Amino acid sequence: MGASEGWVPVSKVILAKHAGFCFGVRRAVETARRSAPAVTLGPVIHNPRVVSELASIGVRSVSSPEEIPEGARAVVRSHGVGRETLERLKARGAEVLDATCPFVRRIHEMALSAERDGIALIVVGEERHPEVEGIRGWTSGESYAVATEEAALALPEMERALVVSQTTFIEGRFDRITQTIVQRVRHPEILRTICPATRQSQEEAVRLAREVDVMVVVGGRESSNSRKLYELVREVCPRALFIESAEELEGIGISATDRVGITAGASTPDCIIKEVVARMNDIEKQVTPSEEHVEQAETSPTESDFMADVEKTLVQIRPGQTITGTVVQITDDEVCVNVGYKADGLVKKADLSSTDVKIGDEIEVEVVKVNDGEGNVLLSQRNIVNRKVWDEIMAKHEAGEFVVGVGKEAVKGGLLADVMGIRCFIPASQLSLRYVEKIEEFVGQEMKLEIIEIDKPKKRIVASRKKVLIAEESEKKKAIWDALEIGSVVRGVVRRLADFGAFVDIGGVDGLVHVTDLSWGRVQHPSDVIKVGEEIDVKILNVDPARERISLSYKQTRPRPWAVAGDRYPVGSIVEGKVVRITTFGAFVELEPGLDGLVHISQCALTRIAKVEDAINVGDIVRVKVLDVNTEAKRISLSIREVLEDEALEPVPPAGELDEYSIVEVPAKDEDAVEE
Ligand code: SF4
């Protein structure tokens, strides 16, 4: 709006630094906003625009607890309420969101102490003001409200009384009234409980009003705080104005040379103040903040005590601090937490480590910002979890322990994995024991990782899966080696054959079965006995962990031929065997691997022969008769001749078939048994 519409830009507009919402009011308004739909006991602040804005989102005001629908959300505004009102609210089953200003709550505690001490409570303030009613509601003893010296003079005479003030009461007036009170109370305990925010704003407004030509107080007509501001500035600035909105500036005679001061009550929202300023000067940025009015006024000892006392009840917080708070409200986007600070804290849903929270839960949170710009404390639950996770990861790294991660994304040069919610990088060369062609195959896969590089400040972790695999293999090997017991029989798989023996995998480690340990008999090549891939039992003969050598025996898992030779080859039986060796005194015939018997030269044929080869040769398969078995001496005497004799004595086949037989001469039996 410019001068063309009848506005005269004034030479200087000075806005009081502490004009507008105090923290208590801001907190109550925010609580009401977040609680929608909800009801408040009385308007949350005395400002029609804010009240109607709240109404538009479902926050309406009622005048008694009984008007509150059962089970509804009830916001207690910054003025606070008495004990009985609070109980009535709870009796309605209301979900009570208490936005009582911490300064006011502290006075409630003072009222309680008066009750405990059995002394009267005198509140210097307006009897019908909700804050005064609320304060008096915290003592069941005698209590009075006095707003004038006359009212103070009318008090009954008392021996003792606790005197407190309505938080927004004018300081000078409080002093005058208390001087009167001391005439009625012999031993008064006077606590100046004027809110420092109010006092600061009042003093600043008066100082500013003295220096300007026109002083504008912006505030709701119903706001006692705004009205008191106006009363104060009017005393020092005859051209003081009390307006509710910028529209009321219409037609007010302000000249171009006027210096204009602006202040606002604690319930006046910033937007209205801005509108007034813009209307006054038309260019908001030309507004000069009243630097000269921002210095702290000196405080009297009593007031300092009160402030310190209140401060003590408030939690001191700083960014990065971990505190515990109670969940007081949950909306779609955030969780509101009472941390005992003058403003409530907000945790955005994304900053919750678990969405499984409910009103009344105590949760641990980290302070991200003491003021998010709107008067709220910004909190995070996730930061705490992250910090704990980092601590845990660091501890595991320092202890040389592995962590578990899940592959999330294949990136250039490797894989990004999630380790307990923290991102870490695995270089491609560290993914496996072998070359990895498709890194994507690891996405979604859970894997054990060893952290090989960690930089907490930079939030950087590099990990290796390969190192874990190597460690696991060596661990497994060690376990296998530890479990190897000489003399025990284990199951294995034939992996490889060589001329000198067979390599057998016995569960992660390979052992060698030497060719001589493959069979009780003679073996030309291991393939004569076993095949690659065959599962066999082997006996552990020796273990040398230092050289990583294991000697195995296959034959020792098989029955020794000599142990069963007597049963298997009874004397007189005729069996087949292979001529494996010839000597001057006879031929050795293998009945089975590891079991050879001797056919003495005299037993090699029906007739006497000069040398064994005249009858048989190495490699011949012959039928032999068992003449004797001596398992102790490991000797078996065999005879080919007796087989031939027996065959010769067999009945003569019928005529016609005889031609197929040859007539042989049967020599006399040689009884000499030749032993090996
Ligand atoms: S004026 Fe003071 S006591 Fe009242 S609500 Fe604001 S901060 Fe609290």
XYZ file of C-alpha atoms and ligand atoms in Angstrom:
684
model
C 0.000 0.000 0.000
C 1.623 3.295 -0.993
C 1.254 7.049 -0.373
C -1.167 7.225 -3.267
C -3.747 5.496 -1.054
C -3.424 8.146 1.611
C -0.467 6.741 3.503
C 2.399 8.950 4.444
C 5.707 7.102 4.761
C 7.023 8.214 8.085
C 10.619 9.194 8.616
C 11.385 6.299 10.921
C 9.497 3.300 12.190
C 11.044 1.510 15.127
C 9.854 -1.957 16.017
C 10.465 -3.141 19.569
C 12.675 -6.201 19.487
C 10.534 -8.201 21.880
C 7.220 -7.361 20.297
C 4.758 -10.213 19.825
C 4.574 -13.834 20.887
C 6.443 -14.795 24.007
C 7.711 -18.358 24.095
C 4.855 -19.499 26.346
C 2.198 -18.275 23.941
C 4.060 -19.537 20.890
C 4.299 -22.940 22.505
C 0.582 -23.015 23.335
C -0.413 -21.963 19.812
C 1.839 -24.580 18.266
C 0.476 -27.253 20.598
C -3.069 -26.322 19.632
C -2.174 -26.350 15.938
C -0.598 -29.755 16.149
C -3.451 -31.146 18.245
C -6.204 -30.348 15.763
C -8.937 -31.422 16.051
C -9.016 -30.379 19.685
C -10.701 -28.109 22.167
C -9.134 -25.468 24.365
C -10.404 -24.251 27.686
C -10.952 -20.635 26.669
C -9.316 -19.149 23.556
C -5.720 -20.254 23.334
C -4.715 -16.602 22.941
C -6.595 -13.339 22.860
C -6.241 -12.688 19.205
C -9.265 -13.079 16.947
C -7.267 -13.865 13.832
C -5.300 -16.687 15.447
C -8.436 -18.005 17.119
C -10.306 -18.131 13.820
C -7.336 -19.673 12.054
C -7.269 -22.404 14.714
C -11.028 -22.859 14.408
C -10.596 -23.430 10.680
C -8.393 -26.455 11.409
C -10.711 -27.837 14.079
C -9.464 -26.233 17.277
C -12.400 -24.716 19.065
C -12.697 -23.088 22.413
C -15.062 -24.089 25.237
C -15.528 -22.441 28.593
C -15.794 -25.468 30.881
C -14.496 -29.058 30.966
C -18.048 -30.360 30.808
C -18.450 -28.929 27.309
C -15.615 -31.065 26.051
C -16.775 -34.167 24.201
C -15.735 -37.281 26.069
C -12.358 -38.603 25.021
C -11.531 -35.481 22.990
C -8.154 -33.785 22.996
C -8.071 -30.888 25.398
C -5.323 -28.299 25.200
C -4.573 -26.379 28.379
C -3.424 -22.952 27.232
C -0.404 -21.063 28.560
C -2.431 -19.474 31.391
C -2.745 -22.908 33.002
C -5.693 -24.198 35.024
C -6.325 -25.119 38.624
C -5.988 -28.605 40.048
C -9.708 -29.213 40.156
C -10.200 -28.166 36.530
C -7.456 -30.541 35.483
C -9.204 -33.351 37.335
C -12.515 -32.494 35.697
C -10.817 -32.666 32.326
C -9.417 -36.063 33.102
C -12.785 -37.211 34.412
C -14.179 -36.486 30.931
C -11.665 -38.959 29.588
C -9.986 -36.116 27.720
C -6.519 -36.523 26.309
C -4.975 -33.550 28.076
C -2.196 -31.661 26.311
C -0.856 -29.302 28.915
C 0.654 -26.181 27.329
C 0.791 -24.277 30.606
C 3.720 -21.873 30.400
C 6.603 -23.130 32.558
C 6.673 -19.749 34.332
C 3.048 -20.150 35.313
C 3.545 -23.765 36.293
C 6.273 -22.654 38.668
C 3.795 -20.340 40.393
C 1.405 -23.303 40.710
C 4.137 -25.059 42.643
C 4.480 -22.031 44.895
C 0.742 -22.145 45.545
C 1.082 -25.806 46.460
C 3.849 -24.957 48.906
C 1.579 -22.333 50.534
C -1.022 -25.058 50.948
C 1.569 -27.389 52.471
C 2.772 -24.663 54.841
C -0.802 -23.831 55.804
C -0.448 -20.152 54.925
C -2.584 -17.863 52.789
C -1.808 -17.162 49.159
C -2.146 -13.630 47.819
C -1.961 -13.237 44.045
C -1.320 -9.697 42.885
C -3.376 -9.720 39.723
C -6.821 -9.493 38.247
C -9.194 -11.725 40.118
C -11.082 -12.888 37.042
C -8.011 -13.467 34.914
C -7.759 -17.184 34.035
C -4.098 -17.299 35.043
C -4.930 -15.905 38.499
C -7.853 -18.321 38.845
C -5.578 -21.169 37.839
C -2.880 -20.192 40.359
C -5.394 -19.945 43.170
C -6.726 -23.326 42.103
C -3.538 -24.995 43.336
C -4.136 -24.307 46.994
C -7.070 -25.494 49.010
C -6.207 -22.972 51.705
C -7.045 -19.280 51.975
C -6.280 -17.318 48.817
C -6.872 -13.780 47.598
C -6.441 -11.832 44.385
C -5.682 -8.128 44.628
C -5.208 -5.839 41.651
C -5.278 -2.486 43.429
C -3.928 -0.924 46.568
C -7.504 -0.518 47.760
C -8.111 -4.224 47.387
C -4.890 -4.909 49.265
C -5.990 -2.659 52.091
C -9.232 -4.624 52.304
C -7.354 -7.878 52.999
C -7.912 -9.399 56.424
C -5.024 -9.082 58.827
C -2.781 -12.104 58.599
C 0.214 -13.472 60.392
C 1.819 -15.059 57.326
C 1.100 -15.147 53.594
C 2.820 -16.009 50.377
C 2.550 -13.169 47.858
C 3.011 -13.866 44.158
C 2.205 -11.938 41.044
C 0.230 -12.540 37.898
C 3.000 -13.039 35.319
C 1.902 -10.092 33.184
C 1.364 -7.644 36.015
C 2.934 -4.186 35.765
C 6.011 -4.036 37.877
C 5.567 -0.604 39.473
C 2.003 -1.415 40.378
C 3.100 -4.695 41.943
C 5.571 -2.766 44.129
C 2.922 -0.333 45.284
C 0.436 -3.087 46.075
C 2.956 -5.181 47.984
C 3.807 -2.116 50.075
C 0.171 -2.062 51.064
C 0.072 -5.811 51.656
C 2.820 -5.561 54.264
C 0.451 -3.421 56.288
C -1.982 -6.343 56.442
C 0.392 -9.299 56.716
C 2.931 -9.398 59.536
C 5.299 -11.860 57.864
C 4.688 -11.833 54.122
C 6.885 -13.821 51.775
C 6.866 -11.790 48.583
C 7.894 -13.468 45.352
C 8.039 -11.226 42.323
C 6.775 -13.702 39.764
C 6.360 -11.254 36.929
C 7.379 -13.034 33.770
C 10.748 -11.784 32.538
C 9.426 -11.816 28.992
C 6.577 -9.531 30.023
C 8.807 -7.280 32.066
C 11.323 -7.070 29.261
C 8.655 -6.233 26.740
C 7.059 -3.643 29.045
C 10.321 -1.896 29.871
C 11.385 -1.899 26.272
C 8.018 -0.462 25.196
C 8.212 2.351 27.762
C 11.756 3.278 26.760
C 10.786 3.282 23.112
C 7.608 5.273 23.774
C 9.674 8.008 25.406
C 11.711 8.459 22.246
C 9.035 8.466 19.573
C 6.246 10.791 18.563
C 3.680 8.057 18.115
C 3.657 4.701 19.918
C 1.527 1.917 18.492
C 0.604 -1.106 20.602
C -0.715 -4.015 18.548
C -2.798 -6.603 20.373
C -6.177 -8.183 20.914
C -8.715 -6.131 22.814
C -9.171 -9.025 25.242
C -5.466 -9.424 25.843
C -4.640 -8.154 29.307
C -0.974 -8.232 28.447
C -1.486 -5.960 25.408
C -3.782 -3.665 27.325
C -1.211 -3.283 30.096
C 1.423 -2.451 27.521
C -0.821 0.239 26.142
C -1.496 1.640 29.616
C 2.219 1.810 30.286
C 3.226 3.533 27.055
C 0.346 5.972 27.267
C 1.839 7.308 30.497
C 4.974 8.430 28.635
C 3.687 8.973 25.109
C 0.451 10.953 24.738
C 0.052 9.839 21.115
C -0.171 6.150 22.004
C -2.466 3.945 19.933
C -3.954 0.541 20.754
C -4.918 -1.334 17.603
C -5.894 -4.894 16.818
C -4.937 -4.877 13.137
C -3.366 -2.741 10.421
C -6.793 -1.676 9.150
C -7.303 0.407 12.268
C -4.503 2.721 11.192
C -6.874 4.234 8.603
C -7.340 7.942 9.148
C -4.872 8.256 12.005
C -2.944 11.469 11.601
C 0.710 10.603 11.302
C 2.955 13.111 9.578
C 5.972 12.382 7.407
C 8.298 13.625 10.108
C 6.844 11.503 12.895
C 8.987 8.878 14.501
C 6.777 5.893 15.181
C 7.415 3.130 17.697
C 5.642 -0.204 17.455
C 5.274 -2.909 20.027
C 2.867 -5.786 20.409
C 1.375 -7.907 23.154
C 2.543 -11.444 23.839
C -0.489 -12.823 22.021
C 0.001 -10.874 18.809
C 1.162 -13.054 15.919
C 4.084 -11.968 13.774
C 1.952 -11.647 10.661
C -0.187 -8.904 12.196
C 2.875 -7.028 13.422
C 4.363 -7.239 9.947
C 1.192 -5.918 8.384
C 1.154 -2.970 10.764
C 4.781 -2.191 10.081
C 4.291 -2.482 6.343
C 1.268 -0.237 6.530
C 3.187 2.337 8.514
C 6.201 2.455 6.341
C 5.055 0.675 3.248
C 8.496 -0.854 2.949
C 9.066 -3.468 5.545
C 12.825 -3.575 5.182
C 13.168 0.059 6.209
C 12.022 -0.806 9.678
C 14.718 -0.149 12.212
C 14.852 -2.709 14.980
C 15.152 -0.984 18.291
C 18.681 -2.072 19.162
C 18.841 0.522 21.884
C 15.902 -1.149 23.558
C 17.106 -4.653 23.660
C 19.540 -4.499 26.511
C 18.546 -6.443 29.588
C 16.999 -4.351 32.296
C 18.497 -4.761 35.681
C 16.641 -7.208 37.784
C 15.851 -6.986 41.388
C 17.210 -9.807 43.564
C 13.753 -11.229 44.160
C 12.970 -11.364 40.486
C 16.322 -12.865 39.652
C 15.569 -15.567 42.164
C 12.279 -16.310 40.485
C 13.854 -16.436 37.056
C 16.650 -18.632 38.278
C 14.128 -20.792 40.048
C 12.082 -21.189 36.905
C 15.169 -21.756 34.828
C 16.125 -24.528 37.220
C 12.868 -26.286 36.486
C 13.590 -26.123 32.783
C 15.962 -28.495 31.128
C 18.987 -26.814 29.594
C 19.599 -28.189 26.167
C 22.187 -27.830 23.462
C 22.544 -29.326 19.996
C 23.939 -32.843 20.048
C 22.696 -33.501 23.579
C 20.829 -36.724 24.291
C 17.776 -36.303 26.494
C 14.743 -38.307 27.488
C 11.286 -36.954 26.836
C 7.661 -38.014 26.932
C 5.618 -38.326 23.773
C 2.743 -35.887 24.159
C 1.362 -35.844 20.673
C 1.560 -37.765 17.420
C 0.586 -36.381 14.038
C 0.954 -37.766 10.541
C 4.307 -36.041 10.063
C 5.865 -35.708 13.461
C 5.925 -36.686 17.095
C 5.818 -34.004 19.751
C 7.964 -34.704 22.795
C 7.981 -32.908 26.120
C 11.617 -32.742 27.144
C 11.106 -30.435 30.113
C 12.372 -27.474 28.129
C 10.397 -24.286 27.741
C 9.428 -25.381 24.251
C 8.323 -28.815 23.157
C 10.460 -30.859 20.833
C 9.472 -32.232 17.469
C 10.722 -35.424 15.898
C 9.965 -35.699 12.188
C 8.703 -39.138 11.217
C 11.840 -39.664 9.137
C 13.908 -39.040 12.245
C 12.168 -41.704 14.297
C 14.019 -44.948 14.674
C 10.712 -46.708 15.192
C 7.219 -45.588 14.326
C 5.931 -47.792 17.099
C 5.480 -44.942 19.574
C 2.427 -43.889 21.488
C 1.459 -40.980 23.663
C 3.027 -41.317 27.091
C 6.060 -43.279 25.874
C 9.419 -42.154 27.174
C 11.908 -41.945 24.355
C 15.523 -40.963 24.042
C 16.150 -38.183 21.562
C 19.000 -36.031 20.382
C 18.705 -32.252 20.180
C 19.324 -31.249 16.582
C 18.385 -27.569 16.933
C 17.292 -25.710 20.034
C 15.064 -23.532 17.886
C 13.876 -24.625 14.472
C 12.955 -21.054 13.592
C 9.408 -21.467 14.819
C 10.234 -21.800 18.466
C 10.277 -25.593 18.534
C 13.154 -27.801 19.499
C 14.171 -30.041 16.639
C 14.872 -33.570 17.822
C 16.010 -36.791 16.268
C 15.756 -40.336 17.468
C 17.559 -41.698 14.447
C 20.706 -39.681 15.222
C 21.005 -41.518 18.523
C 20.527 -44.853 16.887
C 23.044 -43.894 14.213
C 25.524 -42.789 16.840
C 25.057 -46.021 18.759
C 25.422 -47.983 15.557
C 28.613 -46.106 14.721
C 29.947 -46.808 18.194
C 29.059 -50.458 17.756
C 30.669 -50.604 14.327
C 33.802 -48.863 15.622
C 33.976 -51.283 18.557
C 33.604 -54.276 16.259
C 36.261 -52.884 13.959
C 38.644 -52.336 16.842
C 37.954 -55.821 18.183
C 38.522 -57.301 14.715
C 34.968 -58.607 14.566
C 32.946 -58.961 11.414
C 29.754 -57.015 10.676
C 26.727 -58.109 8.689
C 25.681 -56.108 5.664
C 23.141 -56.350 2.879
C 24.055 -55.471 -0.699
C 22.086 -52.433 -1.803
C 23.424 -51.105 -5.049
C 26.056 -51.974 -7.626
C 28.146 -48.890 -8.283
C 31.269 -48.133 -10.246
C 34.090 -50.179 -8.806
C 32.089 -52.107 -6.268
C 28.986 -52.535 -4.198
C 27.198 -50.309 -1.700
C 25.971 -52.256 1.286
C 23.903 -51.420 4.320
C 25.540 -52.231 7.624
C 23.137 -51.653 10.529
C 21.621 -48.728 8.643
C 24.996 -47.227 7.712
C 26.168 -47.221 4.115
C 29.451 -48.875 3.310
C 31.437 -49.538 0.160
C 32.844 -52.919 -0.880
C 35.396 -52.729 -3.708
C 34.761 -55.314 -6.447
C 38.119 -56.945 -5.700
C 36.985 -57.511 -2.120
C 33.670 -59.128 -2.936
C 34.779 -62.689 -3.464
C 37.718 -65.068 -3.542
C 37.321 -65.173 -7.281
C 36.815 -62.511 -9.928
C 33.263 -61.163 -9.836
C 31.703 -60.522 -13.176
C 28.227 -59.388 -12.102
C 28.301 -57.210 -9.021
C 24.488 -56.912 -9.168
C 24.256 -60.522 -8.028
C 25.193 -59.315 -4.576
C 22.326 -56.821 -4.344
C 19.913 -58.053 -1.693
C 22.395 -60.619 -0.447
C 23.283 -60.714 3.226
C 26.984 -61.109 3.849
C 29.571 -60.999 6.564
C 32.068 -58.203 6.126
C 35.353 -57.119 7.570
C 35.805 -53.370 7.857
C 39.093 -52.465 6.240
C 38.778 -48.689 6.426
C 36.643 -46.490 8.648
C 36.412 -42.726 8.962
C 33.722 -41.741 11.446
C 33.858 -37.965 10.892
C 33.507 -38.488 7.158
C 30.995 -41.282 7.728
C 32.964 -43.531 5.413
C 33.307 -47.291 5.699
C 35.102 -49.615 3.298
C 34.581 -53.323 3.862
C 35.726 -56.645 2.476
C 33.799 -59.859 2.044
C 36.844 -61.612 0.628
C 38.745 -61.279 3.876
C 35.858 -62.888 5.691
C 35.805 -65.788 3.246
C 39.555 -66.279 3.636
C 39.243 -66.169 7.387
C 36.305 -68.556 7.339
C 38.146 -71.029 5.133
C 41.156 -70.971 7.334
C 38.938 -71.321 10.390
C 37.170 -74.241 8.800
C 40.471 -75.829 7.852
C 41.770 -75.366 11.337
C 38.652 -76.989 12.739
C 39.107 -79.888 10.349
C 42.776 -80.254 11.186
C 41.961 -80.083 14.881
C 39.373 -82.806 14.437
C 41.700 -85.133 12.547
C 42.466 -88.116 14.686
C 45.157 -90.537 13.749
C 43.680 -94.003 13.482
C 40.131 -92.802 12.877
C 38.191 -93.742 9.775
C 36.575 -90.878 7.838
C 34.498 -90.602 4.726
C 36.054 -88.860 1.738
C 35.740 -88.229 -1.966
C 38.468 -89.219 -4.425
C 39.562 -85.945 -6.029
C 42.622 -86.866 -8.092
C 44.687 -89.893 -9.038
C 48.439 -89.952 -9.532
C 50.883 -92.801 -10.188
C 51.965 -92.697 -6.582
C 48.498 -92.637 -5.058
C 45.124 -90.944 -4.733
C 44.124 -87.586 -3.227
C 41.010 -87.811 -1.142
C 39.000 -84.820 0.181
C 38.025 -85.575 3.740
C 35.728 -82.574 4.325
C 37.711 -79.534 3.247
C 41.248 -80.852 3.288
C 42.909 -83.373 0.978
C 44.866 -86.364 2.181
C 46.991 -88.788 0.185
C 46.401 -92.511 -0.026
C 49.718 -93.886 -1.190
C 49.477 -96.572 -3.839
C 50.727 -99.134 -1.351
C 47.883 -98.199 0.968
C 45.198 -98.652 -1.596
C 44.983 -102.412 -1.474
C 46.236 -105.427 0.419
C 47.373 -106.733 -2.917
C 49.687 -105.454 -5.569
C 48.446 -102.344 -7.418
C 49.843 -101.252 -10.753
C 47.937 -97.944 -10.744
C 45.454 -96.400 -8.287
C 42.796 -96.491 -10.998
C 42.875 -100.299 -10.616
C 41.269 -99.804 -7.201
C 39.308 -96.534 -7.091
C 37.849 -93.918 -9.411
C 37.786 -90.100 -9.247
C 34.555 -88.939 -7.598
C 34.071 -92.184 -5.713
C 33.152 -91.924 -2.038
C 35.315 -94.128 0.113
C 36.217 -94.675 3.736
C 39.829 -93.981 4.617
C 41.856 -94.413 7.742
C 44.015 -91.517 8.927
C 47.567 -92.769 9.226
C 49.374 -89.536 9.931
C 48.717 -85.776 10.215
C 51.326 -83.081 9.706
C 49.608 -79.660 10.131
C 52.845 -77.723 9.605
C 53.368 -79.213 6.154
C 49.639 -79.638 5.652
C 50.022 -83.304 4.877
C 47.656 -86.096 5.729
C 48.450 -89.749 5.047
C 45.501 -92.000 4.509
C 44.931 -95.667 3.943
C 42.152 -97.212 1.998
C 43.232 -100.810 2.387
C 43.114 -100.607 6.148
C 39.408 -100.009 6.001
C 39.028 -103.320 4.149
C 39.246 -106.745 5.834
C 42.742 -108.261 5.867
C 42.650 -111.230 3.451
C 44.633 -113.478 5.789
C 42.173 -112.941 8.587
C 39.416 -114.587 6.576
C 41.466 -116.855 4.383
C 40.644 -119.991 6.408
C 36.908 -119.437 6.052
C 37.012 -118.321 2.504
C 39.316 -121.036 1.206
C 38.640 -124.276 3.080
C 41.049 -127.169 2.477
C 39.845 -129.283 -0.440
C 37.978 -126.475 -2.148
C 38.739 -125.677 -5.749
C 39.056 -122.009 -6.684
C 40.301 -119.918 -9.536
C 43.378 -117.724 -9.361
C 45.880 -115.838 -11.403
C 49.499 -116.814 -11.764
C 51.365 -113.753 -10.560
C 54.887 -114.987 -10.037
C 56.978 -117.987 -10.967
C 59.993 -119.291 -9.101
C 62.154 -122.370 -9.501
C 60.153 -124.200 -6.887
C 56.717 -123.248 -8.012
C 54.190 -120.611 -8.993
C 52.368 -118.065 -6.877
C 48.704 -117.796 -7.628
C 46.719 -114.791 -6.467
C 43.369 -115.847 -5.102
C 42.382 -112.242 -4.353
C 44.316 -109.013 -3.846
C 46.751 -109.603 -1.030
C 46.239 -113.329 -0.873
C 48.633 -115.511 -2.853
C 49.040 -119.251 -2.568
C 51.902 -121.419 -3.763
C 51.568 -124.189 -6.283
C 54.680 -126.270 -5.812
C 56.381 -127.313 -9.064
C 55.345 -130.883 -8.297
C 51.720 -129.691 -8.142
C 51.775 -127.760 -11.364
C 50.963 -130.619 -13.759
C 49.919 -134.259 -13.932
C 53.393 -135.205 -15.068
C 56.794 -134.324 -13.690
C 58.080 -131.134 -15.280
C 61.559 -129.627 -15.453
C 60.445 -126.096 -14.851
C 57.204 -124.418 -13.898
C 56.897 -122.589 -17.213
C 56.490 -126.001 -18.864
C 53.013 -126.084 -17.369
C 51.913 -122.527 -16.610
C 52.948 -118.937 -17.160
C 52.506 -115.633 -15.352
C 49.106 -114.237 -16.112
C 47.440 -117.607 -16.594
C 44.133 -118.101 -14.868
C 44.212 -121.508 -13.275
C 41.941 -123.700 -11.192
C 43.625 -124.788 -8.012
C 42.742 -127.029 -5.112
C 43.430 -125.731 -1.593
C 45.751 -128.203 0.098
C 46.519 -126.264 3.251
C 45.837 -122.837 4.846
C 48.172 -121.542 7.527
C 46.887 -118.069 8.451
C 49.510 -117.619 11.155
C 52.346 -118.195 8.731
C 50.307 -116.616 5.924
C 50.797 -119.617 3.677
C 48.410 -121.411 1.403
C 49.390 -124.535 -0.481
C 47.630 -125.063 -3.750
C 47.576 -127.776 -6.369
C 46.749 -127.713 -10.045
C 47.605 -131.378 -10.374
C 44.904 -132.513 -7.943
C 42.336 -130.573 -9.841
C 43.457 -132.303 -12.992
C 43.425 -135.714 -11.250
C 39.950 -135.134 -9.902
C 38.776 -134.200 -13.311
C 40.396 -137.323 -14.753
C 38.531 -139.527 -12.286
C 35.206 -138.110 -13.165
C 32.787 -140.691 -14.803
C 33.428 -141.482 -18.445
C 30.855 -139.771 -20.588
C 28.517 -141.991 -22.632
C 29.706 -143.411 -25.958
C 29.827 -140.856 -28.646
C 30.903 -138.176 -26.256
C 34.240 -139.915 -25.433
C 36.018 -138.539 -28.438
C 35.911 -135.169 -26.820
C 38.170 -136.371 -23.969
C 41.826 -137.276 -24.175
C 43.225 -140.193 -22.207
C 45.823 -139.064 -19.684
C 48.221 -140.950 -17.542
C 47.675 -140.443 -13.834
C 51.025 -140.203 -12.022
C 51.618 -141.127 -8.384
C 50.670 -138.271 -5.958
C 53.613 -136.240 -4.586
C 52.944 -135.564 -0.938
C 55.720 -133.016 -0.475
C 54.340 -129.595 0.197
C 56.742 -126.864 -0.770
C 56.456 -123.775 1.287
C 57.259 -120.229 0.314
S 3.974 -13.856 29.151
Fe 5.488 -14.981 30.226
S 4.372 -16.242 31.611
Fe 2.949 -15.531 30.118
S 2.943 -17.109 28.634
Fe 4.415 -15.632 27.971
S 6.318 -16.418 28.765
Fe 4.723 -17.441 29.838
